[in-house]
XYZ file of C-alpha atoms in Angstrom:
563
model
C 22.021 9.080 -10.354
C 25.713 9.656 -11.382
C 28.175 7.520 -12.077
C 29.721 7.556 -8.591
C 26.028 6.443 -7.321
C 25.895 3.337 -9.611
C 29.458 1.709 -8.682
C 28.236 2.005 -5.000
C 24.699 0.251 -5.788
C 26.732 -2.216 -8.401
C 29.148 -2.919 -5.472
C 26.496 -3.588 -3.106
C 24.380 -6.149 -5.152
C 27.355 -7.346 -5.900
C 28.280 -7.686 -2.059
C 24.917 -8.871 -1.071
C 24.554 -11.603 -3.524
C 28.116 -13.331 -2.617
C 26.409 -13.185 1.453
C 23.276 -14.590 -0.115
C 25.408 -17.585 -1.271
C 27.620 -17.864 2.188
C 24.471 -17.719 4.255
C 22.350 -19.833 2.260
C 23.015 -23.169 4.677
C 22.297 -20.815 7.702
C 19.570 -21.508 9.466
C 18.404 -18.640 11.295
C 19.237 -16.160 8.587
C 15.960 -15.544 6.254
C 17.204 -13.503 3.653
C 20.388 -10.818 2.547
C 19.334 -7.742 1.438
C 20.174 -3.997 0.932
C 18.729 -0.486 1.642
C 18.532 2.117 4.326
C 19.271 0.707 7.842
C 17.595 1.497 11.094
C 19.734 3.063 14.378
C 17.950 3.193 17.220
C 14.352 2.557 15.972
C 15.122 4.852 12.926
C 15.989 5.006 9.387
C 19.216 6.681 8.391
C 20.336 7.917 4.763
C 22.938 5.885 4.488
C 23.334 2.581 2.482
C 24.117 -1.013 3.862
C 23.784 -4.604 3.555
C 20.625 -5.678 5.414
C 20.684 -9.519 6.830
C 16.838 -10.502 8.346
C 17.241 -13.532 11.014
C 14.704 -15.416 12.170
C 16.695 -14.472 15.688
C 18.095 -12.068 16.985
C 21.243 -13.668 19.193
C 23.488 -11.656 21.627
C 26.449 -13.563 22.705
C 28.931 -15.512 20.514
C 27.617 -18.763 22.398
C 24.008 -17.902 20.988
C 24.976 -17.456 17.713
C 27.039 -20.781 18.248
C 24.285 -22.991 20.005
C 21.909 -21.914 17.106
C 24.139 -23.299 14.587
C 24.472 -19.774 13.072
C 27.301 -17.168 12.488
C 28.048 -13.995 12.965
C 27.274 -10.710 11.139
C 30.666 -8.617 10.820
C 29.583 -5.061 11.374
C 31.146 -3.883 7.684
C 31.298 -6.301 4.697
C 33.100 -4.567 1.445
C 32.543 -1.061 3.005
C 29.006 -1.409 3.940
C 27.947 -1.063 7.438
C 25.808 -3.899 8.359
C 22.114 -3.951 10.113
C 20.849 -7.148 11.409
C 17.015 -7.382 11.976
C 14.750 -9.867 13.461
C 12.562 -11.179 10.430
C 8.912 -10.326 11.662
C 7.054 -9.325 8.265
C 5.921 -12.815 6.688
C 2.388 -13.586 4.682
C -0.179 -14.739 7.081
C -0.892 -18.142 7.063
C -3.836 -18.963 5.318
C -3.678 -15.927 3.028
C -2.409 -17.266 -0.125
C -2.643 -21.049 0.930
C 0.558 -23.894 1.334
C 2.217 -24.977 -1.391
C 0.374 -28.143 -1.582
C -3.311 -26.422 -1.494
C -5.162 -26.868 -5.060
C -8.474 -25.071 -4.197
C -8.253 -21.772 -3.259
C -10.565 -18.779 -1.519
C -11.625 -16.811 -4.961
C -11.676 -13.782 -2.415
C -8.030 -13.844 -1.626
C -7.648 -11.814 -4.989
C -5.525 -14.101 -6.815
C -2.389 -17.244 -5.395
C 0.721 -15.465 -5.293
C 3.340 -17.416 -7.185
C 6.988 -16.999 -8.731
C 9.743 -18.809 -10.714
C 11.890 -19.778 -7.792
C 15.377 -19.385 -10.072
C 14.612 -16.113 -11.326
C 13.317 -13.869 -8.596
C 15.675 -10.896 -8.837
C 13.761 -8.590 -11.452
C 11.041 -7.475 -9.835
C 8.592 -7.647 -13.211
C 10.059 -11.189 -13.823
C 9.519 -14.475 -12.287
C 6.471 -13.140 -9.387
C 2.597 -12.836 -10.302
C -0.649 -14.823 -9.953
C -1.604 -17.773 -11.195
C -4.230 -17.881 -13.678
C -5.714 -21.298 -13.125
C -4.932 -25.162 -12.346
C -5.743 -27.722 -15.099
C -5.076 -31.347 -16.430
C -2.686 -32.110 -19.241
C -4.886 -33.800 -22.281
C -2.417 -36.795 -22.584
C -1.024 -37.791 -18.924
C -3.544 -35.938 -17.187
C -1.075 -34.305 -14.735
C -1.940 -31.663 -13.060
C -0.771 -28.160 -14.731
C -1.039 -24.775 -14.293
C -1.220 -21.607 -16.134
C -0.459 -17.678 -16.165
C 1.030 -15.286 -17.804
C 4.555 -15.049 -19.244
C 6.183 -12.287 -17.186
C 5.158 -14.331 -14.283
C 7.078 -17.927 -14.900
C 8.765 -17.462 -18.328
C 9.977 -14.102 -19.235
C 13.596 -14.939 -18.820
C 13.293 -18.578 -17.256
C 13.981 -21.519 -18.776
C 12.120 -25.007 -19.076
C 12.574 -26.957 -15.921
C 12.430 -24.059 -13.351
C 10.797 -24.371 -10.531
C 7.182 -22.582 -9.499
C 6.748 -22.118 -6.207
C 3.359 -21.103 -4.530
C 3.029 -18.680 -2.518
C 5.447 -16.578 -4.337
C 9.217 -16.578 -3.137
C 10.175 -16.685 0.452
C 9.455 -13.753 2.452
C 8.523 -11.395 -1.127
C 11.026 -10.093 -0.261
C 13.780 -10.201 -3.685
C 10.937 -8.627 -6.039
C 12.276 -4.828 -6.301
C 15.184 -3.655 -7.441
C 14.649 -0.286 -9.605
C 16.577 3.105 -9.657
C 16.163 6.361 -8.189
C 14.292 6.518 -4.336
C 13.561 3.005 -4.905
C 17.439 2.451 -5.422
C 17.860 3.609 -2.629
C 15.912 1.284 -0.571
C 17.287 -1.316 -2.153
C 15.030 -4.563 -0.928
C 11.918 -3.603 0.761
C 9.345 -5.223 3.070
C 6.915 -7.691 1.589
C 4.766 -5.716 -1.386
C 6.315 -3.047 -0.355
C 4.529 -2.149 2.569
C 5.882 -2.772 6.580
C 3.093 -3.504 8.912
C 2.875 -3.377 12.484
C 1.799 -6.869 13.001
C 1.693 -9.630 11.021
C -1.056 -8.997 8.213
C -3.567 -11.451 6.280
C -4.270 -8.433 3.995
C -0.364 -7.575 2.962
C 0.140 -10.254 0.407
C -3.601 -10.040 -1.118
C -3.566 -6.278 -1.347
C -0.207 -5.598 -2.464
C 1.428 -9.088 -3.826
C 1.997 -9.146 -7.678
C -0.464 -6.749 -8.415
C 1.913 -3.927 -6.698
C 4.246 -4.702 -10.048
C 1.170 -4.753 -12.618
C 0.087 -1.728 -11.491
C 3.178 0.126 -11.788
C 3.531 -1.484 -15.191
C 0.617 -0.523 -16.159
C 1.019 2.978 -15.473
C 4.275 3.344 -16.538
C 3.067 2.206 -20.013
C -0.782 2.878 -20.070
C -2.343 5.071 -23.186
C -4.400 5.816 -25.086
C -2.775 3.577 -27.315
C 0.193 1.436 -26.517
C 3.772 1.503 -27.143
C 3.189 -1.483 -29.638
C 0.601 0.308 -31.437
C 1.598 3.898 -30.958
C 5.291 2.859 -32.536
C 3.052 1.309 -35.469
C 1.635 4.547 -36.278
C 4.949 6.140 -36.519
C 6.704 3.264 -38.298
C 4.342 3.047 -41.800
C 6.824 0.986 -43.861
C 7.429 1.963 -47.171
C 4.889 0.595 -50.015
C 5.505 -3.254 -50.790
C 7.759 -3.775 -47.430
C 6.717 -6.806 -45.094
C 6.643 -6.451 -41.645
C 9.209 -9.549 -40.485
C 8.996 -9.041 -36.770
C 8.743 -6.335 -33.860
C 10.457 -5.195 -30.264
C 9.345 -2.907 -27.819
C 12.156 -2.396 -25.471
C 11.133 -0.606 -21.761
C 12.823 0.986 -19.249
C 11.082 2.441 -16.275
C 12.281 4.932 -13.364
C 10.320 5.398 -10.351
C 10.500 8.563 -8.588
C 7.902 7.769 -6.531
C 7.393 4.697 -4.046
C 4.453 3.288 -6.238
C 2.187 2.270 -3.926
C -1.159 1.203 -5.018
C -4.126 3.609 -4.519
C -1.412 6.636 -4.856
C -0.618 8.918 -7.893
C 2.490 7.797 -8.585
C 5.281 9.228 -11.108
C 6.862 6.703 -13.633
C 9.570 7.928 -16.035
C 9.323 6.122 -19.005
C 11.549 5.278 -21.869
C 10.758 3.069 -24.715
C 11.423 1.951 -28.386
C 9.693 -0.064 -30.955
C 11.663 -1.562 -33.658
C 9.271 -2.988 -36.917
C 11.966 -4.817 -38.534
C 10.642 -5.276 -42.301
C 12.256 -6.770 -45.676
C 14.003 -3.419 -46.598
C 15.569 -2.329 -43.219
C 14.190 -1.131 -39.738
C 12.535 1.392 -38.656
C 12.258 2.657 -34.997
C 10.530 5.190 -32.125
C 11.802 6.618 -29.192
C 9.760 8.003 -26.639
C 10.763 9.715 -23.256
C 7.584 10.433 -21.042
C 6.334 11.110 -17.569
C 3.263 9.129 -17.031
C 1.532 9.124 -13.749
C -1.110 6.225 -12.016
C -4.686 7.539 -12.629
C -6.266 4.365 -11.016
C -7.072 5.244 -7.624
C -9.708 6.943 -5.508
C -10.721 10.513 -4.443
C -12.013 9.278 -1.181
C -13.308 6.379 1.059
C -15.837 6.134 4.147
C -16.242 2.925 6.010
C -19.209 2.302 8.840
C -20.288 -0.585 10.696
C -23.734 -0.028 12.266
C -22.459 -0.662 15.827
C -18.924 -0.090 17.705
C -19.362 -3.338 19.945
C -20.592 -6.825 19.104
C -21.181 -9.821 20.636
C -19.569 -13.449 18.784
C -22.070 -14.574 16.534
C -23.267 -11.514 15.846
C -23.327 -10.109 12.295
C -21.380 -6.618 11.672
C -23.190 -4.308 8.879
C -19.859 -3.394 6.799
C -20.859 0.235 4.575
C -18.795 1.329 2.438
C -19.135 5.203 0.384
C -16.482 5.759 -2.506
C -15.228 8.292 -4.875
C -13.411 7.800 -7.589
C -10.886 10.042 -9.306
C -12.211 8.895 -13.290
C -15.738 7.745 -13.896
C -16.946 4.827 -13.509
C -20.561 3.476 -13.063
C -21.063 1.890 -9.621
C -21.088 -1.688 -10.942
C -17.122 -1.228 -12.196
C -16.452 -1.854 -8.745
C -15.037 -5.608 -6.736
C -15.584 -4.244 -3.407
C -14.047 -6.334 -0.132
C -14.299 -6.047 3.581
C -11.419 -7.516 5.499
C -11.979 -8.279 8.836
C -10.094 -9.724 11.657
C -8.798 -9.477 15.404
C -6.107 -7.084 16.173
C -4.709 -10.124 18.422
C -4.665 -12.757 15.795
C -4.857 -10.862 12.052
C -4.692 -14.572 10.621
C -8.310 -15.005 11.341
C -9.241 -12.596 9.003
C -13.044 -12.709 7.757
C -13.641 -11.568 4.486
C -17.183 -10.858 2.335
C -17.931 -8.938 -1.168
C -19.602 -5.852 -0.693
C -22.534 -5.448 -2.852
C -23.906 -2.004 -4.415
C -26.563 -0.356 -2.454
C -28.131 3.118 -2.428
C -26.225 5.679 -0.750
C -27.657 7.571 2.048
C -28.648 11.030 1.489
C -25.411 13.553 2.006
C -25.636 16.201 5.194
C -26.702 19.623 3.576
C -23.629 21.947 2.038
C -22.928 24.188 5.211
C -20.673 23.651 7.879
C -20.812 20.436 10.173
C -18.976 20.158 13.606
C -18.080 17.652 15.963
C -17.361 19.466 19.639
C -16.242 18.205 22.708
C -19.240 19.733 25.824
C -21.180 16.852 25.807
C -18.351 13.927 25.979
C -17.747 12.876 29.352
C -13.975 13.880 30.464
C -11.437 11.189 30.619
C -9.106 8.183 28.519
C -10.403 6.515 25.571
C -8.760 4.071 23.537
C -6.539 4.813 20.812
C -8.682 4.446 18.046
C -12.201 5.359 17.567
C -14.823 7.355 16.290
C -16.678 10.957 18.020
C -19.696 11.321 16.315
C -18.744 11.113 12.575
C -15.111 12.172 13.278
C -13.003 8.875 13.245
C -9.397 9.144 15.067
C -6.674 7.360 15.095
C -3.625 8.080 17.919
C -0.549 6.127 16.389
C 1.406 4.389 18.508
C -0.438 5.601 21.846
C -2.065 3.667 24.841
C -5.257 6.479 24.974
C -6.662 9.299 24.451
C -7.877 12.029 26.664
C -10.687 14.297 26.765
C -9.999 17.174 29.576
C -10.661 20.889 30.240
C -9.334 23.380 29.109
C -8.819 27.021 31.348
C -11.510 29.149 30.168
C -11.482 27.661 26.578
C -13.711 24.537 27.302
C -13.555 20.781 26.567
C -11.541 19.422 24.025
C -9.441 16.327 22.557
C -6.199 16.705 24.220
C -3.303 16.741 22.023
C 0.261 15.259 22.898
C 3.442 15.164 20.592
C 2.897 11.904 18.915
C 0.419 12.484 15.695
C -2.833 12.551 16.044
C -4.575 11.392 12.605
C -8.944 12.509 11.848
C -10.568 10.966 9.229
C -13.889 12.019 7.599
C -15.883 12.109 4.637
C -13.994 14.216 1.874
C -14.608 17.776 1.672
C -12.916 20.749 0.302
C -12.385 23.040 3.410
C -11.707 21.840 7.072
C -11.778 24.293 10.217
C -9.933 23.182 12.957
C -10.140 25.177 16.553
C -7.358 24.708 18.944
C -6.272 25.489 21.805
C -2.006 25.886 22.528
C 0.605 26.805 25.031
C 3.460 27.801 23.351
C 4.428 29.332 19.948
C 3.830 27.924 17.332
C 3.381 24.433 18.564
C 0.342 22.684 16.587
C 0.449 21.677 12.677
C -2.038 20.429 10.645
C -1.823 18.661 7.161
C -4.586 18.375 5.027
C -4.611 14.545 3.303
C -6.856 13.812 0.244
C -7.658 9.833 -0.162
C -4.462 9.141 -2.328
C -2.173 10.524 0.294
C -1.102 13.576 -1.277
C -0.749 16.496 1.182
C -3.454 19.109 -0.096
C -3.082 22.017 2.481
C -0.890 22.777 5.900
C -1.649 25.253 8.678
C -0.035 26.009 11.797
C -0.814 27.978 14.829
C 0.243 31.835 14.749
C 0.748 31.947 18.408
C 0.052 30.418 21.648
C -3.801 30.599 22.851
C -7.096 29.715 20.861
C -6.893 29.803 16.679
C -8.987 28.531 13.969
C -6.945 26.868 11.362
C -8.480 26.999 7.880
C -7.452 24.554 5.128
C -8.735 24.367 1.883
C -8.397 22.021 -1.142
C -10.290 19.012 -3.170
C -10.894 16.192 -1.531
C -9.681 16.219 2.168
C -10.409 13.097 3.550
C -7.525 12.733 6.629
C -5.650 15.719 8.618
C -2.647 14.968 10.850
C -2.798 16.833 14.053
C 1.304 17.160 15.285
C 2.694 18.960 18.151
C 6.271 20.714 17.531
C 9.102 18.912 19.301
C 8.912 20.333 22.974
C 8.451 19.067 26.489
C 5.934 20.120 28.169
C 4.144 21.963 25.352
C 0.474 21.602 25.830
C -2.959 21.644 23.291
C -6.109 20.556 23.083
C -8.667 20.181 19.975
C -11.849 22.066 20.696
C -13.862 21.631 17.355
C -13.577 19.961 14.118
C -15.499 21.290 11.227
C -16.010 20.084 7.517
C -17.726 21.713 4.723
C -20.117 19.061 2.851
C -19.469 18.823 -0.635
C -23.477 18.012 -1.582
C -24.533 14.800 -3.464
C -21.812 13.767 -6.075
C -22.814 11.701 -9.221
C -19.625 9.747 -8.241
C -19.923 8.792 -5.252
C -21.296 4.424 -4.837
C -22.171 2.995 -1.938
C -21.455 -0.558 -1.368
C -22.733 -2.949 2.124
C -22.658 -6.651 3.366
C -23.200 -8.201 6.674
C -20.410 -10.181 7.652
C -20.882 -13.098 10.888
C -18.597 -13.051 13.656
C -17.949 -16.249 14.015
C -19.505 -18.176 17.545
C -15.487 -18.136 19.065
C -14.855 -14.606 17.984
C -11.949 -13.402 19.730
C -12.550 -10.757 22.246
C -11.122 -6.912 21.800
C -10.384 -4.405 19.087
C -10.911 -5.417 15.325
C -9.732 -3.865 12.458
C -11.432 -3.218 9.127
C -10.137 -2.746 6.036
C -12.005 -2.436 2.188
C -10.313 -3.130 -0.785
C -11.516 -1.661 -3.918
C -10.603 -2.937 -7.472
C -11.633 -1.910 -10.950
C -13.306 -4.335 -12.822
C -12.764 -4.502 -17.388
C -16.127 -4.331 -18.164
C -15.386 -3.643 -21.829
C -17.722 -5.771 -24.506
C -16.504 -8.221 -26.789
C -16.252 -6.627 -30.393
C -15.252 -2.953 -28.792
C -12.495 -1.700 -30.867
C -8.906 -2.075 -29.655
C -8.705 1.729 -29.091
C -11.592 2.153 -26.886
C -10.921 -1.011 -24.897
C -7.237 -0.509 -24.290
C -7.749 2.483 -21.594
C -9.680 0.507 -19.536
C -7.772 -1.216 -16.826
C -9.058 -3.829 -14.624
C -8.432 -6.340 -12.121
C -5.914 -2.588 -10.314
C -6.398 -2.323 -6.562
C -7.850 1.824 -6.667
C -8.030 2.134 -2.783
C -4.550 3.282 -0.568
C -4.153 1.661 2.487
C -1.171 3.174 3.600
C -0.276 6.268 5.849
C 0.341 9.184 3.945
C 3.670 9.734 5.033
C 5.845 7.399 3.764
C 8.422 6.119 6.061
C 11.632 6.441 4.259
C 11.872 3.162 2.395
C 8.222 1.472 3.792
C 5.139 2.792 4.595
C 2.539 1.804 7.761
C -0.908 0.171 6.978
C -3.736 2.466 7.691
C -7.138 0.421 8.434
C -10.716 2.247 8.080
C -12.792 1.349 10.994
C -12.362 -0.042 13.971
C -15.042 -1.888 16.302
C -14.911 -4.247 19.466
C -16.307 -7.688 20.326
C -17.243 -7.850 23.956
């Protein structure tokens, strides 16, 4: 950024945390933020001062009668975008402030220092465990110093779950500058989400963290190495000082960028000595690619649902490295969210290496719902009431394709064929996803009629089916075919069988699997050898691949119904 870029972000934090002050007393105002506002439904490029309200009010008298008051459209130069506050943590998923028991499969009780929640890598993390002082016996608790000390002081509050809304835990440089303060953990759902804090909360930050500053050795080591004092020096003391840059959105499960600067200072008895280092380091922790089954698409309450689970990962790992979840829960109340561990089993034998296809003849013409699954294809029609199966004029029967996205999913493979039928030129792309969201391959139709689009690269696991921007424009998916990859040494399979409970609710539910590495490094391994090895890092993306401007949309793995 240049200079002109930082007095506009320095006048805007600047802006937004005198609001945060005048609306503190205001009731129906949840938090003051900034980033990228949305006109119409969308997000624009430019920057303003974001207030999130419990309530959106029309009239003066509204605003009045709710003991509120009003947003100006400009504060300080900044346009202003008012937004009804609809992202929160699910109740139940971290617990109330007063809980001290906790579900160990929540992944950890969010928690921050409530006067220092600016910095996103101060003040926010988990807490590490709930014990009795030796001499009053009052209850205590314990974690880590970034979470509750690194720049607090004694007599700061903890809160639990972490700060209001999770809202005031991001504020970095570069794209993420730019967005200023994002949706909870970074991620915007469509509904209200049991899985948002416990996916994403805290260990969003420790992951980045970690692979801004990950090595084989670490900065503290590595400036060691390059700092030998001189013979019959002492070593008095010694700083690491850090600053990060993200590029990239770092999402968990993703490859993200991190530029990296850093110096260690050993401060000895005859002077100090220091090390600079500039460096690009990118996430390695997440995976190649991820298949979820149940063993039926409809169940009855009570019933148990057979959760399977198939994984790749992009390092190896043996298939015991793994903490494994299955998040369950109704699409019409996501607080009721079931959860069980999956435990290693063997994985099925893999189809043979030639060409597999899923067609359209034998499916019966007409609307399905929105999500689902054709033979081993899985689809997922964002945003639409149905799907439709219809004819085609002398091409045959096929998924019919309209201009919102149309999203397969798969096991992964390195070459996709897709057949399609189109009316006008060119109107169809398709983008090849691997399981980390990168875009491997795009093709597009040549011309209007009947094509077979070809993509190749490692690891396709999703392709996004788009029509161009025109009315009337017509297509229609005819065949879908994936090239098996044979058995792979790193693939693990993972499977539980979770109850519906006897008052299940009734319509579509969503699954999702988590996947975390575990540190299953011996005592007595050497520093160097154990340091690489990262644990406790969510490895599995459960985000779109596109990322929408400043947030990104949850993207679930199965879906099944309870009848």
């Amino acid at each position: 950024m240049n200079a002109s870029d930082n007095d506009r972000l320095a006048r805007i934090k600047a802006t937004v945390e005198r609001l945060r002050r005048e609306y503190a007393d205001d009731p129906n105002v949840v938090t003051v933020g900034w980033g990228l506002p949305r006109r119409g439904g969308d997000l624009t490029d430019e920057l303003a001062v974001i207030v999130q309200v419990r309530q959106k009010l029309a009239t003066d008298r509204g605003i009045t009668d709710a003991r509120s008051q009003p947003v100006p459209r400009e504060v300080d130069g900044f346009p202003t975008d008012v937004q009804a506050h609809r992202i929160r943590p699910a109740a139940g998923m971290v617990g109330q402030r007063d809980e001290t028991q906790y579900d160990p499969l929540r992944g950890g009780v969010a928690s921050s220092n409530a006067a220092n929640h600016i910095a996103w890598f101060n003040g926010s993390g988990t807490l590490g465990l709930l014990a009795r002082d030796a001499t009053t016996g009052a209850a205590v608790g314990l974690s880590n110093w970034h979470v509750w000390g690194d720049g607090g002081e004694t007599g700061d509050d903890i809160i639990q779950p972490g700060h209001p809304t999770g809202t005031d835990h991001l504020e970095a440089v570069g794209k993420i500058a730019a967005c200023g303060v994002l949706a909870p953990s970074l991620i915007e759902w469509e509904v209200p989400s049991p899985l948002t804090v416990g996916l994403y909360g805290g260990g969003a930050a420790a992951l980045a963290l970690a692979a801004a500053l990950s090595d084989v050795r670490d900065p503290s080591r590595r400036g060691q190495d390059a700092t030998m004092p001189p013979e019959g020096a002492y070593t008095l003391d010694e700083t690491v000082d850090v600053a990060i840059e993200y590029p990239d959105l770092p999402l968990p499960g993703r490859p993200f960028a991190t530029d990296v600067h850093w110096q260690y200072t050993r401060r000895t008895d005859q002077g100090e000595l220091t090390h600079t280092v500039e460096e690009r380091q990118v996430n390695s922790q997440f995976l190649l690619g991820k298949l979820v089954e149940v063993n039926r698409d409809v169940y009855r309450p009570g019933e148990a649902v057979q959760v399977t689970a198939a994984i790749w990962d992009s390092q190896p790992r043996g298939c015991q490295d793994y903490h494994v979840v299955a998040h369950l829960f109704p699409r019409e109340d996501p607080g009721r969210v079931l959860r069980a561990v999956l435990a290693p089993t063997t994985c099925s034998q893999q189809p043979p290496p030639d060409l597999q296809s899923v067609t359209f003849a034998d499916i019966v013409v007409g609307d399905y719902p929105p999500q689902g699954r054709f033979a081993w294809l899985g689809y997922d029609a964002f945003g639409a009431s149905s799907v439709r199966v219809r004819d085609w004029p002398s091409s045959g029967r096929g998924l019919e394709l309209s201009r919102g996205p149309l999203t397969l999913t798969h096991p992964p493979t390195n070459h996709v064929q897709v057949t399609a039928a189109a009316g006008s030129d060119p109107p169809l792309t398709v983008v090849a996803i691997n399981a980390a969201g990168q875009t491997v391959a795009i093709a597009s139709n040549p011309e209007s009629g009947v094509h077979d689009l070809t993509l190749a690269g490692p690891g396709i696991v999703r392709t996004k089916l788009r029509m161009r921007n025109a009315e009337g424009v017509e297509g229609l998916l005819l065949r879908y075919s994936v090239e098996a990859v044979g058995e792979d040494p790193q693939r693990c399979c993972f499977t539980a069988q979770v109850p519906l409970p006897p008052d299940a609710l009734k319509g579509g539910w969503e699954v999702h699997v988590s996947v975390q590495n575990l540190n299953t490094v011996p005592p007595g391994t050497p520093p160097e050898e154990a340091a690489p090895v990262i644990g406790g890092h969510l490895l599995s993306s459960h985000t779109t691949a596109e990322v929408l401007g400043c947030a990104a949309v949850m993207l679930g793995d199965h879906v099944f119904d309870v009848f």
